[in-house]
RNA sequence: AGUCUCUUAGCUCAGUUGGUUAGAGCGCUACACUGAUAAUGUAGAGGUCCGCAGUUCAAAUCUGCGAGGGACUACCA
């Protein structure tokens, strides 16, 4: 017996997924999808490593669906797509997790717990959730090679990173410098921006603020002003005033010179500040006054505006140092000047900004640009340091402030002085006539999340990568990358590159990749290590020179890449910090204490995942696995992973790291708020996959919104996809399977030539080819949403709602004829192709569909849809004319049905004729679909009415698209004139193909193209108009039509009865009907039709029917009783 | 604060180079069909296209200024 198509008792998507999953595993389908493709045609994909330290969320399903789609698609297109999984294992979250678990803090490291044990704990903790991640990967159908992932903490990985760092070092792209970073003196550690963004870090505090007066040295714009002139600058951190080395003004801001009196010393003063802030600063007791009479004790202090300038005029003017405790150790002559600053605003303060380059990031930046030094002094060892030390105390050079903490919060509890440094300085300035105003001010200021004490912005030593130097090349290379969406590449990423800063590599942490640089104490000698082999050699030298007792890498064998060999070392801090190397002149070299930014880890993955260049050198050098053809991550990675990949590739390889990149948006909850555990609106990916199945979940996520838009994730949306798309497709398959099994169709017959198939078959085949063409282009173009929607539309609208619905009869009626075979072949083909087109997105369901079909037909010699070849479209099978006329058929049908509805004539009641006016349509087009329309709307005849026939009432409208460009300004009058046309005018225009209009004395010739003419009404007919098409329906029901209607009703009732009685489709019956007035004629005249429809041999009229009879209504208020019996 | 992004029906989204009646699905209401039946179809109601100003004969669409949501980066005297 021939194989049967599998029939199902219901659609259970989660069950489908687990069955197919089991099938994949049992038959190694994933491996085969790679191994079956040739090495010559590869598609390179990079997996952005997730941190196994956190749990996966629903957004990971989103991101990974996108990755999976294009990898699977390329596989179908014949590419070999290797996908190595990876784990991001370093970083602060891991450290914090471990500290929480062990109940320790950073201070305990090296004391309560050794760095070695600490790192060991991190190493174990970080892989804690790998099982859960693997489960998600498997359950959602994400194909990635989890067997052999790259792991960023492995020695081989680190060795590759070191290699890259050394390249940068050798190219002089790495340097050590200082930068202003958030720093917690109480904790003695720098803080990352991540730490500063912890909730509760920014708090409103009340600080003493000072508007200080900086006495100008007269030159430039103020050269000729009599008397002393001061710049006014406001600060919320008076303790930074001793470190002031510049004042910044906005070049375009207007400033004024004001004459007034100091409120504390009552001495006359002349000050400069921004004009927009004049009233704010001179509020309260100050008053604009003609006379400048003032003595101590007066309630009001008068002031006058003497002069105004723009900021640019002030730039370059020098001033006397406000608090001359110390001078910058270098370039002191360049200090104490007015410099330009773009960031200066006139929102608050004075419009002149006090610049202390050692304690502000912006300050450092503008000072550097202007060539102004920061207040760095030399410590007893001769090293430059700021005026405040790492504990937050002033250094010796700070005069009477020396030894004091800059904030009272830093003193041990109970030891705070009564007056904080801020207050002390304020008082000093007041008495010295240098303070214009001192007041408390409330503002938000960051606090250390661990010590609860305010953060300082402090210059810290860091290693940098000279990204600024490579900016132009990075921009150039970026222009060759295909970004989805484009705006992220040009906008967010492009701007980021344009304004790129040097990359701060340093992190003062424990669990990460150590900077492989060893330096002598005086900084004169330095080695950067680029491999374990080199480290071993240098260690040997160090042992020889006597700076180290033994070589910890003694047993390491260079060139041996076995696990065993690499397991004898650990390239983490605990191990490498034990190593002292030796410089050329014999000085001992110590490793720089810092670790590198974990973003470097992940940006190095293209090379480090292959242990480049120690192993697999050719993969990179010969561009076999580099650069990536495709990567995808969330848009939040733009300045993260996308950037680090790009930067490293540009700097080390002068190449892009990826050619195509999809940056997807966020997954929000259904109200558009961010998902978070705290709000309890986070969606559990496992529950979702369990309940709805991966296919529907994936399909929903991709079809609902473009990947780069945020997705408002709503579970009801998945239900809809389930019902609407998968349900419909499932039903279509079930329908096919039901009849194909009855007829034994297994696609063994020769293909019925397209020309021998009916119009509707050629139509759906044409549609199918168009679909293949479109979907192929969408997948290739990284437009998954468009692909999904196109498929959805095809399945729902064209295949199910139109093709199957209209063709149902062909499947169950009659012999196993050519026409029937054509129908099966057509529907089969559609289902098969749909399964292939959709397989990248709905891998489980589509594989089942494909296999269910293929197992009977054996058309494909592969076990799985994922091993098949993507369908090709045949341009010759696309018939746009046909597609267009089918649309016409659909429109006409819809209009007629709408008319039936309006006139309350049910579809089962046959009607005699419809008429279509030949206005703007090709009769041949409509003629070809005549039968289709007629059967769809149950009407007997269709004919065309020539446009010259006078029964139409026509409507005319201006065609703006055609008239607009030609007449522009006169458009409105023309349109108005056209709308006033009467039937005669329209006829004239149609006849002469032209019509002359007179608009404001100008003659305008209208052609037929300039207007749209449609039918408005046909008297005596029911008329429907839609989008320029009209159709008229004859609603007359003659007696013979009425009889037919009754016959049809009867057939319908009998069929229902057959079904109720569970008769087989092919059972013949005996039909008894109770003789009732009004139906005899109708049934008699349609007897043959009735009998053939219900498979009755004859109709037996009876006077009354017994208990087995069924009363039925065949027309309004027209009832009879019938009974049927099976004939054997 | 800067950069990017989004805002169209109750909800989720389409809407080509500007062209005059702004579309679909879901939901809702009404109905039909009953040999795909826990399926299917049809029709109807439903809109200040976020606001304002501008360009244009013509703006959901282009420009500017705002508002709101979101992300990232930075953090301010």
PDB file of C-alpha atoms in Angstrom, chain A residues 907-1019:
ATOM      1  CA  UNK A 907     -25.368  33.375  -1.779  1.00  0.00           C
ATOM      2  CA  UNK A 908     -27.175  30.083  -2.233  1.00  0.00           C
ATOM      3  CA  UNK A 909     -29.861  31.847  -4.177  1.00  0.00           C
ATOM      4  CA  UNK A 910     -28.668  31.880  -7.800  1.00  0.00           C
ATOM      5  CA  UNK A 911     -29.053  35.137  -9.689  1.00  0.00           C
ATOM      6  CA  UNK A 912     -29.204  35.654 -13.396  1.00  0.00           C
ATOM      7  CA  UNK A 913     -26.618  38.202 -14.401  1.00  0.00           C
ATOM      8  CA  UNK A 914     -24.066  40.781 -13.563  1.00  0.00           C
ATOM      9  CA  UNK A 915     -22.897  43.544 -15.781  1.00  0.00           C
ATOM     10  CA  UNK A 916     -19.513  45.180 -15.787  1.00  0.00           C
ATOM     11  CA  UNK A 917     -19.009  48.524 -17.461  1.00  0.00           C
ATOM     12  CA  UNK A 918     -16.001  48.583 -19.708  1.00  0.00           C
ATOM     13  CA  UNK A 919     -14.458  51.591 -18.132  1.00  0.00           C
ATOM     14  CA  UNK A 920     -10.726  51.431 -17.848  1.00  0.00           C
ATOM     15  CA  UNK A 921     -10.584  47.662 -17.862  1.00  0.00           C
ATOM     16  CA  UNK A 922      -9.517  45.197 -20.468  1.00  0.00           C
ATOM     17  CA  UNK A 923     -12.457  42.913 -21.335  1.00  0.00           C
ATOM     18  CA  UNK A 924     -10.107  40.069 -22.199  1.00  0.00           C
ATOM     19  CA  UNK A 925      -8.718  40.210 -18.685  1.00  0.00           C
ATOM     20  CA  UNK A 926     -12.149  39.955 -17.139  1.00  0.00           C
ATOM     21  CA  UNK A 927     -13.350  37.403 -19.628  1.00  0.00           C
ATOM     22  CA  UNK A 928     -10.619  35.012 -18.572  1.00  0.00           C
ATOM     23  CA  UNK A 929     -11.878  35.032 -15.023  1.00  0.00           C
ATOM     24  CA  UNK A 930     -15.550  35.158 -15.832  1.00  0.00           C
ATOM     25  CA  UNK A 931     -16.324  31.655 -14.655  1.00  0.00           C
ATOM     26  CA  UNK A 932     -14.452  32.151 -11.486  1.00  0.00           C
ATOM     27  CA  UNK A 933     -16.417  35.208 -10.548  1.00  0.00           C
ATOM     28  CA  UNK A 934     -19.717  33.623 -11.516  1.00  0.00           C
ATOM     29  CA  UNK A 935     -19.208  30.555  -9.417  1.00  0.00           C
ATOM     30  CA  UNK A 936     -17.861  32.526  -6.495  1.00  0.00           C
ATOM     31  CA  UNK A 937     -20.900  34.770  -6.362  1.00  0.00           C
ATOM     32  CA  UNK A 938     -23.416  32.226  -7.695  1.00  0.00           C
ATOM     33  CA  UNK A 939     -24.570  34.163 -10.727  1.00  0.00           C
ATOM     34  CA  UNK A 940     -25.252  32.677 -14.138  1.00  0.00           C
ATOM     35  CA  UNK A 941     -24.155  35.247 -16.654  1.00  0.00           C
ATOM     36  CA  UNK A 942     -21.673  38.042 -16.905  1.00  0.00           C
ATOM     37  CA  UNK A 943     -21.652  40.542 -19.676  1.00  0.00           C
ATOM     38  CA  UNK A 944     -19.978  43.781 -20.448  1.00  0.00           C
ATOM     39  CA  UNK A 945     -21.693  47.010 -21.149  1.00  0.00           C
ATOM     40  CA  UNK A 946     -19.997  49.243 -23.617  1.00  0.00           C
ATOM     41  CA  UNK A 947     -19.152  52.626 -22.298  1.00  0.00           C
ATOM     42  CA  UNK A 948     -21.137  54.333 -24.986  1.00  0.00           C
ATOM     43  CA  UNK A 949     -24.301  52.813 -23.623  1.00  0.00           C
ATOM     44  CA  UNK A 950     -26.276  55.590 -22.174  1.00  0.00           C
ATOM     45  CA  UNK A 951     -27.501  53.760 -19.136  1.00  0.00           C
ATOM     46  CA  UNK A 952     -24.456  54.764 -17.114  1.00  0.00           C
ATOM     47  CA  UNK A 953     -24.223  57.809 -15.046  1.00  0.00           C
ATOM     48  CA  UNK A 954     -20.597  58.763 -14.985  1.00  0.00           C
ATOM     49  CA  UNK A 955     -18.489  60.500 -12.461  1.00  0.00           C
ATOM     50  CA  UNK A 956     -15.395  62.517 -13.210  1.00  0.00           C
ATOM     51  CA  UNK A 957     -12.529  63.574 -11.028  1.00  0.00           C
ATOM     52  CA  UNK A 958      -9.324  65.438 -11.687  1.00  0.00           C
ATOM     53  CA  UNK A 959      -6.177  63.359 -11.833  1.00  0.00           C
ATOM     54  CA  UNK A 960      -3.918  65.386  -9.619  1.00  0.00           C
ATOM     55  CA  UNK A 961      -0.849  63.375 -10.337  1.00  0.00           C
ATOM     56  CA  UNK A 962      -1.036  64.161 -14.013  1.00  0.00           C
ATOM     57  CA  UNK A 963      -2.396  67.707 -13.819  1.00  0.00           C
ATOM     58  CA  UNK A 964      -0.371  68.847 -10.848  1.00  0.00           C
ATOM     59  CA  UNK A 965       3.063  69.133 -12.433  1.00  0.00           C
ATOM     60  CA  UNK A 966       1.599  70.724 -15.550  1.00  0.00           C
ATOM     61  CA  UNK A 967      -0.564  73.451 -14.114  1.00  0.00           C
ATOM     62  CA  UNK A 968       0.544  73.791 -10.492  1.00  0.00           C
ATOM     63  CA  UNK A 969      -0.984  77.038  -9.303  1.00  0.00           C
ATOM     64  CA  UNK A 970      -4.161  76.646 -11.301  1.00  0.00           C
ATOM     65  CA  UNK A 971      -4.773  73.186  -9.894  1.00  0.00           C
ATOM     66  CA  UNK A 972      -7.519  74.232  -7.566  1.00  0.00           C
ATOM     67  CA  UNK A 973      -9.569  76.012 -10.194  1.00  0.00           C
ATOM     68  CA  UNK A 974      -9.107  73.183 -12.676  1.00  0.00           C
ATOM     69  CA  UNK A 975     -10.202  70.596 -10.171  1.00  0.00           C
ATOM     70  CA  UNK A 976     -13.210  72.694  -9.316  1.00  0.00           C
ATOM     71  CA  UNK A 977     -14.119  73.096 -12.979  1.00  0.00           C
ATOM     72  CA  UNK A 978     -13.818  69.378 -13.629  1.00  0.00           C
ATOM     73  CA  UNK A 979     -15.980  68.501 -10.685  1.00  0.00           C
ATOM     74  CA  UNK A 980     -18.736  70.611 -12.226  1.00  0.00           C
ATOM     75  CA  UNK A 981     -18.766  68.572 -15.477  1.00  0.00           C
ATOM     76  CA  UNK A 982     -22.146  67.218 -16.461  1.00  0.00           C
ATOM     77  CA  UNK A 983     -22.781  63.987 -18.362  1.00  0.00           C
ATOM     78  CA  UNK A 984     -22.596  65.861 -21.643  1.00  0.00           C
ATOM     79  CA  UNK A 985     -19.178  67.345 -20.841  1.00  0.00           C
ATOM     80  CA  UNK A 986     -17.862  63.936 -19.951  1.00  0.00           C
ATOM     81  CA  UNK A 987     -19.190  62.481 -23.189  1.00  0.00           C
ATOM     82  CA  UNK A 988     -17.546  65.267 -25.155  1.00  0.00           C
ATOM     83  CA  UNK A 989     -14.223  64.680 -23.483  1.00  0.00           C
ATOM     84  CA  UNK A 990     -14.449  60.952 -24.108  1.00  0.00           C
ATOM     85  CA  UNK A 991     -15.333  61.442 -27.735  1.00  0.00           C
ATOM     86  CA  UNK A 992     -12.809  64.125 -28.624  1.00  0.00           C
ATOM     87  CA  UNK A 993     -10.153  62.767 -26.263  1.00  0.00           C
ATOM     88  CA  UNK A 994      -9.659  66.374 -25.283  1.00  0.00           C
ATOM     89  CA  UNK A 995     -11.536  69.169 -23.650  1.00  0.00           C
ATOM     90  CA  UNK A 996     -10.747  72.805 -23.590  1.00  0.00           C
ATOM     91  CA  UNK A 997     -11.057  74.658 -20.322  1.00  0.00           C
ATOM     92  CA  UNK A 998     -10.822  78.341 -19.682  1.00  0.00           C
ATOM     93  CA  UNK A 999      -9.182  79.098 -16.381  1.00  0.00           C
ATOM     94  CA  UNK A1000      -8.728  82.766 -15.594  1.00  0.00           C
ATOM     95  CA  UNK A1001      -8.281  83.655 -19.209  1.00  0.00           C
ATOM     96  CA  UNK A1002      -5.881  80.849 -19.848  1.00  0.00           C
ATOM     97  CA  UNK A1003      -6.784  78.058 -22.183  1.00  0.00           C
ATOM     98  CA  UNK A1004      -6.143  74.603 -20.871  1.00  0.00           C
ATOM     99  CA  UNK A1005      -6.529  71.413 -22.879  1.00  0.00           C
ATOM    100  CA  UNK A1006      -7.559  68.431 -20.822  1.00  0.00           C
ATOM    101  CA  UNK A1007      -6.795  64.980 -22.108  1.00  0.00           C
ATOM    102  CA  UNK A1008      -8.274  61.696 -20.958  1.00  0.00           C
ATOM    103  CA  UNK A1009      -5.208  61.108 -18.834  1.00  0.00           C
ATOM    104  CA  UNK A1010      -5.889  64.213 -16.839  1.00  0.00           C
ATOM    105  CA  UNK A1011      -9.108  62.865 -15.407  1.00  0.00           C
ATOM    106  CA  UNK A1012     -10.502  59.749 -13.824  1.00  0.00           C
ATOM    107  CA  UNK A1013     -13.887  58.698 -15.086  1.00  0.00           C
ATOM    108  CA  UNK A1014     -15.906  56.081 -13.260  1.00  0.00           C
ATOM    109  CA  UNK A1015     -19.427  54.848 -13.109  1.00  0.00           C
ATOM    110  CA  UNK A1016     -21.558  56.324 -10.493  1.00  0.00           C
ATOM    111  CA  UNK A1017     -24.821  54.543 -10.927  1.00  0.00           C
ATOM    112  CA  UNK A1018     -26.872  52.481 -13.320  1.00  0.00           C
ATOM    113  CA  UNK A1019     -30.553  53.079 -12.891  1.00  0.00           C
TER     114      UNK A1019
END
